[in-house]
Amino acid sequence: MTVAIVLYTSDLRVHDHPPLRAALSSAEEVVPLFVRDARIEAAGFDAPNRQAFLADCLADLDAGLRARGGRLVLRSGDPVAEVAAVAHETDADEVHMAAGASGYAHAREGRLRDALEREGRRLYVHDTVVTALAPGAVTPAGSDHFAVFTPYFRRWAGLPLRDVATAPRSVPVPAGIASQALPARSAVQGVSAHLARGGESQGRALLARWLSDGVKQYAETHDDLAGDATSRLSPHLHFGTVSAVEIVRRARQRGGLGAEAFVRQICWRDFHYQVLAARPDSAAADYRPRHDRWRTERDAGEEIQAWREGRTGYPVIDAAMRQLSGEGWMHNRARLLTASFLTKTLYVDWRIGARHFLDLLVDGDIANNQLNWQWVAGTGTDTRPNRVLNPLRQARRFDPDGTYVHRWVPELAGLAFPYVHQPWTLPNHDRAAIDYPDPVVDLADALGRFRHGRGID
Ligand code: FAD
């Protein structure tokens, strides 16, 4: 019997999975393998919310494979050593996997290719499993990547996507391969109380509901904080339980203004992947240095802690930060507001905020988290790097009656506009009855500090 291994990473599905299809068409049996990577765990990248969601995804992937006569094999350790061991045990000739975009993923592919070739085996790395278009599929003249979104989007939107691969009917797996027990979500400590459930079945059901209903209003409602009218597909895209290619194809087929606006957002995801693939150092270093003298834990420790805990005294910021800890997810408009507040209003290093997000976000992802933080901080690809979002104006616009604030900041229940957004302006006796902090910073002072730090005045 010929055997091929499918190494799963950020693509935990059976539908639209080119590496699985390729392995099945070239070998008689396949080993669907997931390796819990000891280095990712050691680097603190396995935040509890993602561990819990991952546990759901692995269980559901195993169920999807079992429904096709197969199963998932789980190992832990160094993926290169584990794949080599499974290849040795099964005498597999080939390994198929999805291409990654981070420096870590590239290094892993290189090490794996070398280790397999030394033993006369081959690694096949498949594009467009994680993204809709491969990083580097479109480039501007004279550069290896697009540094500005709009021209990237124009080119991206004009290119054909590959066909969606159907799910295989049968996945024959060799008998007798040892597998560790799959992790249980219930065994993970420190998970957000309202974390969504993971897994391909959940992801596909969510996508179907979204396309049949939610997406049509997306262009008008995607910024409405209380409306919560976005797809919430981001964790599924992060773990690959739904495919970006399939989402874009089905959204385009559906058509309409909402679907168009939604596809544009998926393009933002590809955009950040192609920046990270070309500039892996942008995960930690300024993409465009602005010579900021950022404040850090040393000079802004209390303000940073107030931001993390949702106690800044700005209700919309606090509601958003509490949504993050309560759900392991935050609305995009809220991410923009809280990131602008930390980097521009408190003038704190974006890396501190990005780390906190990565500790909690179920969709926390190096390309999209780090590069969105840089975008907001003005060190990234934003063509207006010095814009500052005013939390009061934004609150009035995107949470006009305070419903979002009421949901997450119960101390302010019952307060109406405008007090729900600026409780410090309440008459003294009403203010005294509310256990809620005064603002950690004056917005005019903060703006002056930022402009001075950036050398704008
Ligand atoms: P929808 O509005 O339904 O959009 C559909 C999909 O498009 C999303 O699932 C996502 O994959 C993609 N998308 C939407 N907006 C963006 C964007 N600005 N950049 C990249 N992709 C986008 N997204 C992550 O997936 N992981 C992160 O770690 C992450 N960190 C962020 C940090 C900051 C500071 C900011 C401002 C944004 C961040 N985003 C991140 C992008 C965006 O906020 C989320 O993708 C979005 O809120 C997810 O909700 P949704 O699935 O309902 O999005």
Short mmCIF file of C-alpha atoms and ligand atoms in Angstrom, two decimals:
data_model
loop_
_atom_site.label_atom_id
_atom_site.label_comp_id
_atom_site.label_asym_id
_atom_site.label_seq_id
_atom_site.Cartn_x
_atom_site.Cartn_y
_atom_site.Cartn_z
CA MET A 1 0.00 0.00 0.00
CA THR A 2 1.28 3.50 -0.78
CA VAL A 3 0.86 6.01 2.03
CA ALA A 4 0.86 9.83 2.13
CA ILE A 5 0.68 12.07 5.19
CA VAL A 6 -1.51 15.17 5.36
CA LEU A 7 -0.04 17.52 7.93
CA TYR A 8 -2.82 19.74 9.27
CA THR A 9 -1.89 23.18 10.62
CA SER A 10 -4.32 26.12 10.16
CA ASP A 11 -6.69 24.23 7.90
CA LEU A 12 -8.74 21.97 10.16
CA ARG A 13 -11.40 20.79 7.73
CA VAL A 14 -12.30 18.10 5.23
CA HIS A 15 -14.13 20.37 2.75
CA ASP A 16 -12.12 22.32 0.18
CA HIS A 17 -8.81 20.86 1.31
CA PRO A 18 -6.37 20.57 -1.61
CA PRO A 19 -3.61 18.81 0.40
CA LEU A 20 -6.06 16.08 1.47
CA ARG A 21 -7.34 15.67 -2.10
CA ALA A 22 -3.80 15.55 -3.49
CA ALA A 23 -2.69 12.98 -0.94
CA LEU A 24 -5.74 10.82 -1.67
CA SER A 25 -5.16 10.93 -5.39
CA SER A 26 -1.51 9.94 -5.18
CA ALA A 27 -1.55 7.29 -2.43
CA GLU A 28 -3.83 4.42 -1.49
CA GLU A 29 -3.91 5.40 2.18
CA VAL A 30 -3.42 8.70 3.98
CA VAL A 31 -2.52 9.69 7.53
CA PRO A 32 -4.32 12.89 8.58
CA LEU A 33 -1.90 14.19 11.20
CA PHE A 34 -1.97 17.11 13.62
CA VAL A 35 1.06 17.86 15.76
CA ARG A 36 0.68 19.94 18.90
CA ASP A 37 3.75 22.05 18.43
CA ALA A 38 5.85 22.26 21.58
CA ARG A 39 7.49 25.49 20.37
CA ILE A 40 4.18 27.28 19.86
CA GLU A 41 3.19 26.20 23.35
CA ALA A 42 6.55 27.30 24.81
CA ALA A 43 6.27 30.71 23.10
CA GLY A 44 2.97 31.31 24.92
CA PHE A 45 1.04 31.34 21.66
CA ASP A 46 -1.40 28.71 22.85
CA ALA A 47 -3.67 31.10 24.76
CA PRO A 48 -6.50 29.29 26.61
CA ASN A 49 -9.23 30.60 24.30
CA ARG A 50 -7.43 29.29 21.24
CA GLN A 51 -6.60 26.01 22.98
CA ALA A 52 -10.27 25.51 23.79
CA PHE A 53 -11.42 26.39 20.28
CA LEU A 54 -8.69 24.14 18.88
CA ALA A 55 -9.94 21.25 21.00
CA ASP A 56 -13.40 21.66 19.41
CA CYS A 57 -11.83 21.86 15.95
CA LEU A 58 -9.76 18.69 16.39
CA ALA A 59 -12.76 16.76 17.73
CA ASP A 60 -14.88 17.89 14.81
CA LEU A 61 -12.16 17.15 12.26
CA ASP A 62 -11.78 13.67 13.73
CA ALA A 63 -15.56 13.19 13.45
CA GLY A 64 -15.50 14.42 9.82
CA LEU A 65 -12.73 11.96 9.00
CA ARG A 66 -14.43 9.11 10.86
CA ALA A 67 -17.60 9.73 8.85
CA ARG A 68 -15.38 8.96 5.83
CA GLY A 69 -13.85 5.82 7.29
CA GLY A 70 -10.71 7.52 8.62
CA ARG A 71 -9.60 9.32 11.77
CA LEU A 72 -7.23 12.02 12.95
CA VAL A 73 -3.80 11.08 14.32
CA LEU A 74 -2.54 13.40 17.04
CA ARG A 75 1.05 13.74 18.20
CA SER A 76 2.91 16.36 20.28
CA GLY A 77 6.42 17.78 20.04
CA ASP A 78 8.49 19.17 17.19
CA PRO A 79 6.37 18.85 14.02
CA VAL A 80 9.42 17.97 11.92
CA ALA A 81 10.47 15.13 14.21
CA GLU A 82 6.88 13.89 14.58
CA VAL A 83 6.16 13.92 10.84
CA ALA A 84 9.45 12.14 10.21
CA ALA A 85 8.53 9.54 12.83
CA VAL A 86 5.06 8.92 11.34
CA ALA A 87 6.57 8.76 7.84
CA HIS A 88 9.01 6.17 9.10
CA GLU A 89 6.31 4.14 10.87
CA THR A 90 4.02 4.06 7.83
CA ASP A 91 6.68 4.21 5.12
CA ALA A 92 4.91 7.23 3.62
CA ASP A 93 6.50 8.60 0.45
CA GLU A 94 4.87 12.01 0.52
CA VAL A 95 3.74 14.68 2.94
CA HIS A 96 1.17 17.30 1.91
CA MET A 97 0.52 20.50 3.82
CA ALA A 98 -0.78 24.06 3.44
CA ALA A 99 1.68 26.91 2.89
CA GLY A 100 2.03 29.29 5.84
CA ALA A 101 2.92 32.98 5.74
CA SER A 102 4.86 33.62 8.94
CA GLY A 103 8.63 33.38 9.30
CA TYR A 104 8.03 30.47 11.66
CA ALA A 105 5.91 28.61 9.09
CA HIS A 106 8.52 29.14 6.37
CA ALA A 107 11.30 27.87 8.61
CA ARG A 108 9.18 24.83 9.55
CA GLU A 109 8.56 24.02 5.88
CA GLY A 110 12.27 24.28 5.14
CA ARG A 111 13.27 22.02 8.02
CA LEU A 112 10.58 19.51 7.13
CA ARG A 113 11.57 19.42 3.46
CA ASP A 114 15.22 18.79 4.39
CA ALA A 115 14.38 16.09 6.93
CA LEU A 116 12.09 14.26 4.49
CA GLU A 117 14.43 14.54 1.52
CA ARG A 118 17.25 13.05 3.56
CA GLU A 119 15.10 9.92 3.78
CA GLY A 120 14.03 9.97 0.15
CA ARG A 121 10.53 11.36 0.83
CA ARG A 122 8.88 14.49 -0.61
CA LEU A 123 7.10 17.48 0.86
CA TYR A 124 4.31 19.16 -1.15
CA VAL A 125 3.33 22.61 0.09
CA HIS A 126 -0.05 23.79 -1.26
CA ASP A 127 -1.00 27.44 -1.77
CA THR A 128 -4.44 28.98 -1.21
CA VAL A 129 -5.46 26.64 1.58
CA VAL A 130 -5.21 29.32 4.28
CA THR A 131 -5.75 32.45 2.14
CA ALA A 132 -7.94 33.11 -0.92
CA LEU A 133 -4.95 34.13 -3.04
CA ALA A 134 -1.40 33.12 -2.19
CA PRO A 135 0.87 35.78 -0.69
CA GLY A 136 2.99 36.96 -3.61
CA ALA A 137 0.37 35.97 -6.21
CA VAL A 138 0.03 39.66 -7.07
CA THR A 139 2.84 42.15 -6.71
CA PRO A 140 3.24 45.75 -7.82
CA ALA A 141 6.02 46.71 -10.24
CA GLY A 142 9.36 46.85 -8.44
CA SER A 143 8.31 45.32 -5.09
CA ASP A 144 7.65 41.90 -3.61
CA HIS A 145 4.40 42.97 -1.94
CA PHE A 146 1.72 45.64 -1.85
CA ALA A 147 2.18 48.19 0.93
CA VAL A 148 -1.20 49.89 0.32
CA PHE A 149 -4.53 48.10 0.48
CA THR A 150 -6.61 49.73 -2.29
CA PRO A 151 -4.33 48.89 -5.26
CA TYR A 152 -3.90 45.40 -3.81
CA PHE A 153 -7.66 44.99 -3.60
CA ARG A 154 -8.12 46.10 -7.22
CA ARG A 155 -5.67 43.50 -8.48
CA TRP A 156 -6.89 40.82 -6.04
CA ALA A 157 -10.53 41.30 -7.06
CA GLY A 158 -9.67 40.79 -10.74
CA LEU A 159 -7.88 37.45 -10.35
CA PRO A 160 -9.64 34.09 -10.66
CA LEU A 161 -9.78 31.83 -7.62
CA ARG A 162 -9.07 28.14 -7.78
CA ASP A 163 -12.07 25.78 -7.80
CA VAL A 164 -13.47 24.65 -4.47
CA ALA A 165 -12.38 21.05 -3.80
CA THR A 166 -15.21 18.77 -2.75
CA ALA A 167 -14.91 16.81 0.50
CA PRO A 168 -13.68 13.26 -0.15
CA ARG A 169 -16.18 10.41 0.21
CA SER A 170 -13.67 8.13 1.84
CA VAL A 171 -10.40 8.62 3.71
CA PRO A 172 -8.63 5.27 4.12
CA VAL A 173 -6.15 5.45 7.00
CA PRO A 174 -3.60 2.66 7.66
CA ALA A 175 -4.43 0.54 10.70
CA GLY A 176 -2.44 0.56 13.91
CA ILE A 177 -0.94 4.07 13.97
CA ALA A 178 -0.59 5.33 17.52
CA SER A 179 -2.40 8.57 18.34
CA GLN A 180 -2.63 10.58 21.52
CA ALA A 181 -6.08 11.23 22.95
CA LEU A 182 -7.65 14.38 21.53
CA PRO A 183 -7.66 17.31 23.97
CA ALA A 184 -10.95 18.18 25.66
CA ARG A 185 -12.20 21.76 25.74
CA SER A 186 -13.36 21.21 29.31
CA ALA A 187 -9.76 20.52 30.42
CA VAL A 188 -8.55 23.99 29.40
CA GLN A 189 -8.33 26.50 32.26
CA GLY A 190 -8.86 30.27 31.96
CA VAL A 191 -11.25 30.22 29.00
CA SER A 192 -13.55 33.22 28.43
CA ALA A 193 -17.04 32.59 29.76
CA HIS A 194 -18.74 33.27 26.42
CA LEU A 195 -16.22 31.76 24.01
CA ALA A 196 -17.75 30.51 20.74
CA ARG A 197 -17.65 26.83 19.83
CA GLY A 198 -15.13 25.70 17.24
CA GLY A 199 -15.13 23.05 14.55
CA GLU A 200 -15.86 22.66 10.86
CA SER A 201 -19.54 21.79 11.37
CA GLN A 202 -20.05 24.98 13.40
CA GLY A 203 -18.10 27.02 10.85
CA ARG A 204 -20.03 25.71 7.87
CA ALA A 205 -23.38 26.23 9.59
CA LEU A 206 -22.36 29.78 10.52
CA LEU A 207 -21.29 30.51 6.94
CA ALA A 208 -24.55 29.15 5.54
CA ARG A 209 -26.63 31.29 7.95
CA TRP A 210 -24.50 34.33 7.27
CA LEU A 211 -24.83 34.06 3.49
CA SER A 212 -28.53 33.39 3.57
CA ASP A 213 -29.30 36.22 5.93
CA GLY A 214 -26.73 38.43 7.73
CA VAL A 215 -24.55 39.45 4.83
CA LYS A 216 -27.19 41.40 2.95
CA GLN A 217 -27.12 44.26 5.48
CA TYR A 218 -23.36 44.10 6.05
CA ALA A 219 -22.43 47.26 4.11
CA GLU A 220 -24.74 49.37 6.31
CA THR A 221 -24.41 47.65 9.67
CA HIS A 222 -20.86 46.30 9.98
CA ASP A 223 -19.79 49.20 12.22
CA ASP A 224 -22.79 49.09 14.54
CA LEU A 225 -21.26 48.00 17.84
CA ALA A 226 -24.46 46.85 19.52
CA GLY A 227 -25.93 45.34 16.36
CA ASP A 228 -23.18 42.72 16.29
CA ALA A 229 -23.91 42.34 12.61
CA THR A 230 -20.62 40.95 11.32
CA SER A 231 -20.05 37.33 10.34
CA ARG A 232 -17.99 36.20 13.36
CA LEU A 233 -16.18 33.88 10.96
CA SER A 234 -12.72 35.09 12.05
CA PRO A 235 -11.91 32.20 14.42
CA HIS A 236 -13.03 29.75 11.74
CA LEU A 237 -10.78 31.45 9.23
CA HIS A 238 -7.94 31.42 11.74
CA PHE A 239 -8.20 27.69 12.35
CA GLY A 240 -9.19 26.98 8.75
CA THR A 241 -12.45 25.26 9.63
CA VAL A 242 -13.92 27.16 6.70
CA SER A 243 -11.91 27.97 3.61
CA ALA A 244 -11.28 31.53 2.46
CA VAL A 245 -11.60 30.45 -1.18
CA GLU A 246 -14.97 28.86 -0.55
CA ILE A 247 -16.22 31.87 1.43
CA VAL A 248 -15.28 34.32 -1.31
CA ARG A 249 -16.71 32.16 -4.09
CA ARG A 250 -20.01 31.63 -2.28
CA ALA A 251 -20.29 35.30 -1.27
CA ARG A 252 -19.69 36.39 -4.85
CA GLN A 253 -22.26 33.92 -6.07
CA ARG A 254 -24.76 35.35 -3.65
CA GLY A 255 -23.98 38.89 -4.82
CA GLY A 256 -25.28 42.25 -3.58
CA LEU A 257 -23.67 45.23 -1.88
CA GLY A 258 -23.36 43.48 1.46
CA ALA A 259 -21.54 40.51 -0.06
CA GLU A 260 -19.21 42.83 -1.96
CA ALA A 261 -18.31 44.73 1.21
CA PHE A 262 -17.78 41.43 3.03
CA VAL A 263 -15.46 40.05 0.32
CA ARG A 264 -13.44 43.26 0.56
CA GLN A 265 -12.85 42.50 4.26
CA ILE A 266 -11.63 39.00 3.42
CA CYS A 267 -9.21 40.69 1.08
CA TRP A 268 -7.81 42.66 4.05
CA ARG A 269 -6.89 39.31 5.53
CA ASP A 270 -5.00 38.26 2.40
CA PHE A 271 -3.41 41.71 2.27
CA HIS A 272 -1.90 41.31 5.72
CA TYR A 273 -0.72 37.79 4.93
CA GLN A 274 1.17 39.03 1.88
CA VAL A 275 2.78 41.85 3.93
CA LEU A 276 3.87 39.39 6.64
CA ALA A 277 5.15 36.85 4.11
CA ALA A 278 7.34 39.51 2.48
CA ARG A 279 8.34 41.22 5.75
CA PRO A 280 8.30 38.57 8.52
CA ASP A 281 9.99 41.03 10.87
CA SER A 282 6.82 43.18 10.86
CA ALA A 283 5.45 40.76 13.46
CA ALA A 284 7.53 42.66 16.01
CA ALA A 285 9.30 45.60 14.34
CA ASP A 286 7.71 48.80 12.99
CA TYR A 287 6.82 48.31 9.34
CA ARG A 288 7.31 52.05 8.82
CA PRO A 289 9.23 53.52 11.75
CA ARG A 290 7.89 56.91 12.90
CA HIS A 291 10.55 57.44 15.57
CA ASP A 292 8.00 57.24 18.35
CA ARG A 293 9.16 57.40 21.94
CA TRP A 294 6.37 55.10 23.09
CA ARG A 295 5.42 54.87 26.73
CA THR A 296 5.69 51.39 28.22
CA GLU A 297 4.95 49.54 31.46
CA ARG A 298 7.65 51.62 33.13
CA ASP A 299 6.00 55.03 32.70
CA ALA A 300 2.38 54.08 31.96
CA GLY A 301 1.89 50.84 33.95
CA GLU A 302 -1.32 51.89 35.72
CA GLU A 303 -2.96 53.25 32.59
CA ILE A 304 -2.07 50.09 30.65
CA GLN A 305 -3.56 47.97 33.41
CA ALA A 306 -6.73 50.10 33.43
CA TRP A 307 -6.97 49.59 29.65
CA ARG A 308 -6.52 45.83 29.97
CA GLU A 309 -9.15 45.58 32.69
CA GLY A 310 -11.72 47.87 31.05
CA ARG A 311 -11.46 50.61 33.72
CA THR A 312 -10.24 53.60 31.69
CA GLY A 313 -13.32 55.68 32.51
CA TYR A 314 -14.24 55.84 28.80
CA PRO A 315 -17.28 53.55 28.64
CA VAL A 316 -17.00 52.48 25.02
CA ILE A 317 -13.33 51.52 25.50
CA ASP A 318 -14.14 49.67 28.70
CA ALA A 319 -17.08 47.85 27.11
CA ALA A 320 -14.83 46.68 24.28
CA MET A 321 -12.05 45.48 26.58
CA ARG A 322 -14.60 43.58 28.65
CA GLN A 323 -16.06 42.03 25.51
CA LEU A 324 -12.53 40.81 24.74
CA SER A 325 -12.13 39.10 28.09
CA GLY A 326 -15.76 37.90 28.18
CA GLU A 327 -15.88 36.38 24.69
CA GLY A 328 -12.28 36.07 23.51
CA TRP A 329 -13.44 38.12 20.54
CA MET A 330 -14.08 41.79 19.85
CA HIS A 331 -16.03 43.69 17.20
CA ASN A 332 -13.77 45.23 14.53
CA ARG A 333 -14.85 48.80 15.29
CA ALA A 334 -14.12 48.14 18.96
CA ARG A 335 -10.66 46.79 18.06
CA LEU A 336 -9.96 49.98 16.15
CA LEU A 337 -11.11 52.15 19.07
CA THR A 338 -9.24 50.30 21.80
CA ALA A 339 -6.05 50.07 19.76
CA SER A 340 -6.19 53.77 18.90
CA PHE A 341 -6.85 54.56 22.55
CA LEU A 342 -3.80 52.62 23.72
CA THR A 343 -1.37 53.75 21.04
CA LYS A 344 -2.46 57.31 20.37
CA THR A 345 -4.43 58.47 23.39
CA LEU A 346 -2.21 56.77 25.99
CA TYR A 347 0.75 56.81 23.59
CA VAL A 348 1.77 53.28 24.57
CA ASP A 349 3.83 50.92 22.41
CA TRP A 350 1.56 48.92 20.05
CA ARG A 351 3.41 45.70 20.93
CA ILE A 352 2.00 45.84 24.47
CA GLY A 353 -1.54 46.00 23.14
CA ALA A 354 -0.92 43.38 20.47
CA ARG A 355 0.40 40.98 23.12
CA HIS A 356 -2.69 41.45 25.28
CA PHE A 357 -4.95 40.82 22.28
CA LEU A 358 -2.99 37.68 21.40
CA ASP A 359 -3.41 36.45 24.96
CA LEU A 360 -7.18 36.58 24.61
CA LEU A 361 -8.38 36.62 21.01
CA VAL A 362 -9.72 33.31 19.74
CA ASP A 363 -8.87 34.54 16.23
CA GLY A 364 -5.50 35.92 17.43
CA ASP A 365 -3.27 35.65 14.44
CA ILE A 366 0.20 37.07 13.82
CA ALA A 367 -0.54 38.50 10.37
CA ASN A 368 -3.86 40.12 11.20
CA ASN A 369 -3.27 41.10 14.77
CA GLN A 370 0.23 42.55 14.49
CA LEU A 371 -0.41 44.31 11.18
CA ASN A 372 -3.76 45.73 12.26
CA TRP A 373 -2.11 47.02 15.41
CA GLN A 374 0.58 48.61 13.29
CA TRP A 375 -2.07 50.05 10.98
CA VAL A 376 -3.81 51.73 13.91
CA ALA A 377 -0.54 52.84 15.53
CA GLY A 378 0.47 54.50 12.28
CA THR A 379 3.61 52.40 11.94
CA GLY A 380 1.97 50.09 9.41
CA THR A 381 0.24 50.43 6.07
CA ASP A 382 -2.30 53.17 6.89
CA THR A 383 -1.85 56.07 4.49
CA ARG A 384 -3.05 58.45 7.27
CA PRO A 385 -0.74 57.36 10.09
CA ASN A 386 -1.45 60.30 12.40
CA ARG A 387 -5.23 60.00 12.58
CA VAL A 388 -6.52 59.64 16.15
CA LEU A 389 -9.97 58.18 16.87
CA ASN A 390 -11.83 60.24 19.45
CA PRO A 391 -13.58 57.70 21.74
CA LEU A 392 -16.47 60.04 22.52
CA ARG A 393 -17.25 60.91 18.93
CA GLN A 394 -16.90 57.27 17.92
CA ALA A 395 -19.18 56.17 20.76
CA ARG A 396 -21.85 58.66 19.69
CA ARG A 397 -21.63 57.45 16.13
CA PHE A 398 -21.38 53.68 16.56
CA ASP A 399 -23.23 53.15 19.85
CA PRO A 400 -25.61 56.12 19.86
CA ASP A 401 -27.98 54.91 22.57
CA GLY A 402 -25.31 53.15 24.64
CA THR A 403 -26.67 49.62 24.12
CA TYR A 404 -23.15 48.20 23.65
CA VAL A 405 -21.92 49.97 26.77
CA HIS A 406 -24.90 48.73 28.79
CA ARG A 407 -24.19 45.15 27.65
CA TRP A 408 -20.65 45.13 29.01
CA VAL A 409 -20.49 47.83 31.69
CA PRO A 410 -23.37 47.08 34.07
CA GLU A 411 -22.29 49.91 36.40
CA LEU A 412 -23.72 52.28 33.79
CA ALA A 413 -27.05 50.49 33.35
CA GLY A 414 -29.89 52.96 33.09
CA LEU A 415 -27.75 55.90 31.96
CA ALA A 416 -28.94 57.43 28.73
CA PHE A 417 -27.19 59.54 26.12
CA PRO A 418 -25.01 61.57 26.62
CA TYR A 419 -24.14 60.40 30.18
CA VAL A 420 -23.71 56.78 29.17
CA HIS A 421 -20.63 57.84 27.20
CA GLN A 422 -19.35 60.48 29.62
CA PRO A 423 -20.61 59.66 33.11
CA TRP A 424 -18.19 62.15 34.66
CA THR A 425 -20.47 64.95 33.39
CA LEU A 426 -23.41 63.77 35.54
CA PRO A 427 -24.61 66.12 38.27
CA ASN A 428 -22.60 65.44 41.46
CA HIS A 429 -25.20 63.50 43.43
CA ASP A 430 -25.92 61.15 40.47
CA ARG A 431 -22.22 60.68 39.76
CA ALA A 432 -21.59 59.72 43.40
CA ALA A 433 -24.11 56.86 43.09
CA ILE A 434 -22.14 55.16 40.31
CA ASP A 435 -19.12 52.99 41.03
CA TYR A 436 -17.20 53.76 37.85
CA PRO A 437 -13.76 55.38 37.44
CA ASP A 438 -13.03 58.90 36.20
CA PRO A 439 -11.21 59.08 32.85
CA VAL A 440 -7.55 58.01 33.08
CA VAL A 441 -6.57 60.76 30.68
CA ASP A 442 -7.84 64.06 29.33
CA LEU A 443 -8.36 63.75 25.57
CA ALA A 444 -6.95 67.18 24.70
CA ASP A 445 -3.79 66.58 26.78
CA ALA A 446 -3.45 63.15 25.19
CA LEU A 447 -3.67 64.55 21.69
CA GLY A 448 -0.97 67.11 22.51
CA ARG A 449 1.31 64.37 23.88
CA PHE A 450 0.86 62.21 20.80
CA ARG A 451 1.47 65.07 18.37
CA HIS A 452 4.55 66.11 20.29
CA GLY A 453 5.85 62.51 20.41
CA ARG A 454 5.37 62.15 16.66
CA GLY A 455 6.97 65.53 16.03
CA ILE A 456 3.82 66.84 14.32
CA ASP A 457 3.63 70.33 15.87
P1 FAD B 1 -16.33 40.38 9.39
O1 FAD B 1 -16.56 41.83 9.45
O2 FAD B 1 -17.48 39.49 9.20
O3 FAD B 1 -15.26 40.16 8.24
C1 FAD B 1 -15.08 38.91 7.57
C2 FAD B 1 -13.67 38.45 7.67
O4 FAD B 1 -12.81 39.37 7.02
C3 FAD B 1 -13.14 38.34 9.09
O5 FAD B 1 -13.52 37.14 9.69
C4 FAD B 1 -11.64 38.45 8.86
O6 FAD B 1 -11.08 37.23 8.47
C5 FAD B 1 -11.55 39.40 7.68
N1 FAD B 1 -11.32 40.77 8.16
C6 FAD B 1 -12.22 41.70 8.50
N2 FAD B 1 -11.60 42.85 8.85
C7 FAD B 1 -10.29 42.62 8.75
C8 FAD B 1 -9.12 43.38 8.98
N3 FAD B 1 -9.17 44.66 9.37
N4 FAD B 1 -7.93 42.79 8.81
C9 FAD B 1 -7.84 41.52 8.40
N5 FAD B 1 -8.89 40.75 8.16
C10 FAD B 1 -10.10 41.28 8.32
N6 FAD B 1 -8.50 39.67 12.69
C11 FAD B 1 -8.10 38.41 12.88
O7 FAD B 1 -8.58 37.52 12.19
N7 FAD B 1 -7.18 38.09 13.84
C12 FAD B 1 -6.63 39.04 14.65
O8 FAD B 1 -5.79 38.71 15.50
C13 FAD B 1 -7.05 40.38 14.48
N8 FAD B 1 -6.56 41.36 15.28
C14 FAD B 1 -6.95 42.66 15.08
C15 FAD B 1 -6.39 43.67 15.87
C16 FAD B 1 -6.76 44.99 15.68
C17 FAD B 1 -6.12 46.08 16.51
C18 FAD B 1 -7.69 45.31 14.68
C19 FAD B 1 -8.10 46.74 14.45
C20 FAD B 1 -8.25 44.33 13.90
C21 FAD B 1 -7.89 42.99 14.07
N9 FAD B 1 -8.43 41.95 13.28
C22 FAD B 1 -8.00 40.67 13.46
C23 FAD B 1 -9.31 42.26 12.14
C24 FAD B 1 -10.82 42.29 12.44
O9 FAD B 1 -11.07 43.09 13.55
C25 FAD B 1 -11.40 40.90 12.68
O10 FAD B 1 -11.01 40.03 11.65
C26 FAD B 1 -12.93 40.96 12.70
O11 FAD B 1 -13.37 41.83 13.72
C27 FAD B 1 -13.49 39.58 12.91
O12 FAD B 1 -14.86 39.61 13.02
P2 FAD B 1 -15.80 39.00 11.90
O13 FAD B 1 -15.33 37.65 11.53
O14 FAD B 1 -17.20 39.13 12.35
O15 FAD B 1 -15.49 40.00 10.70
#
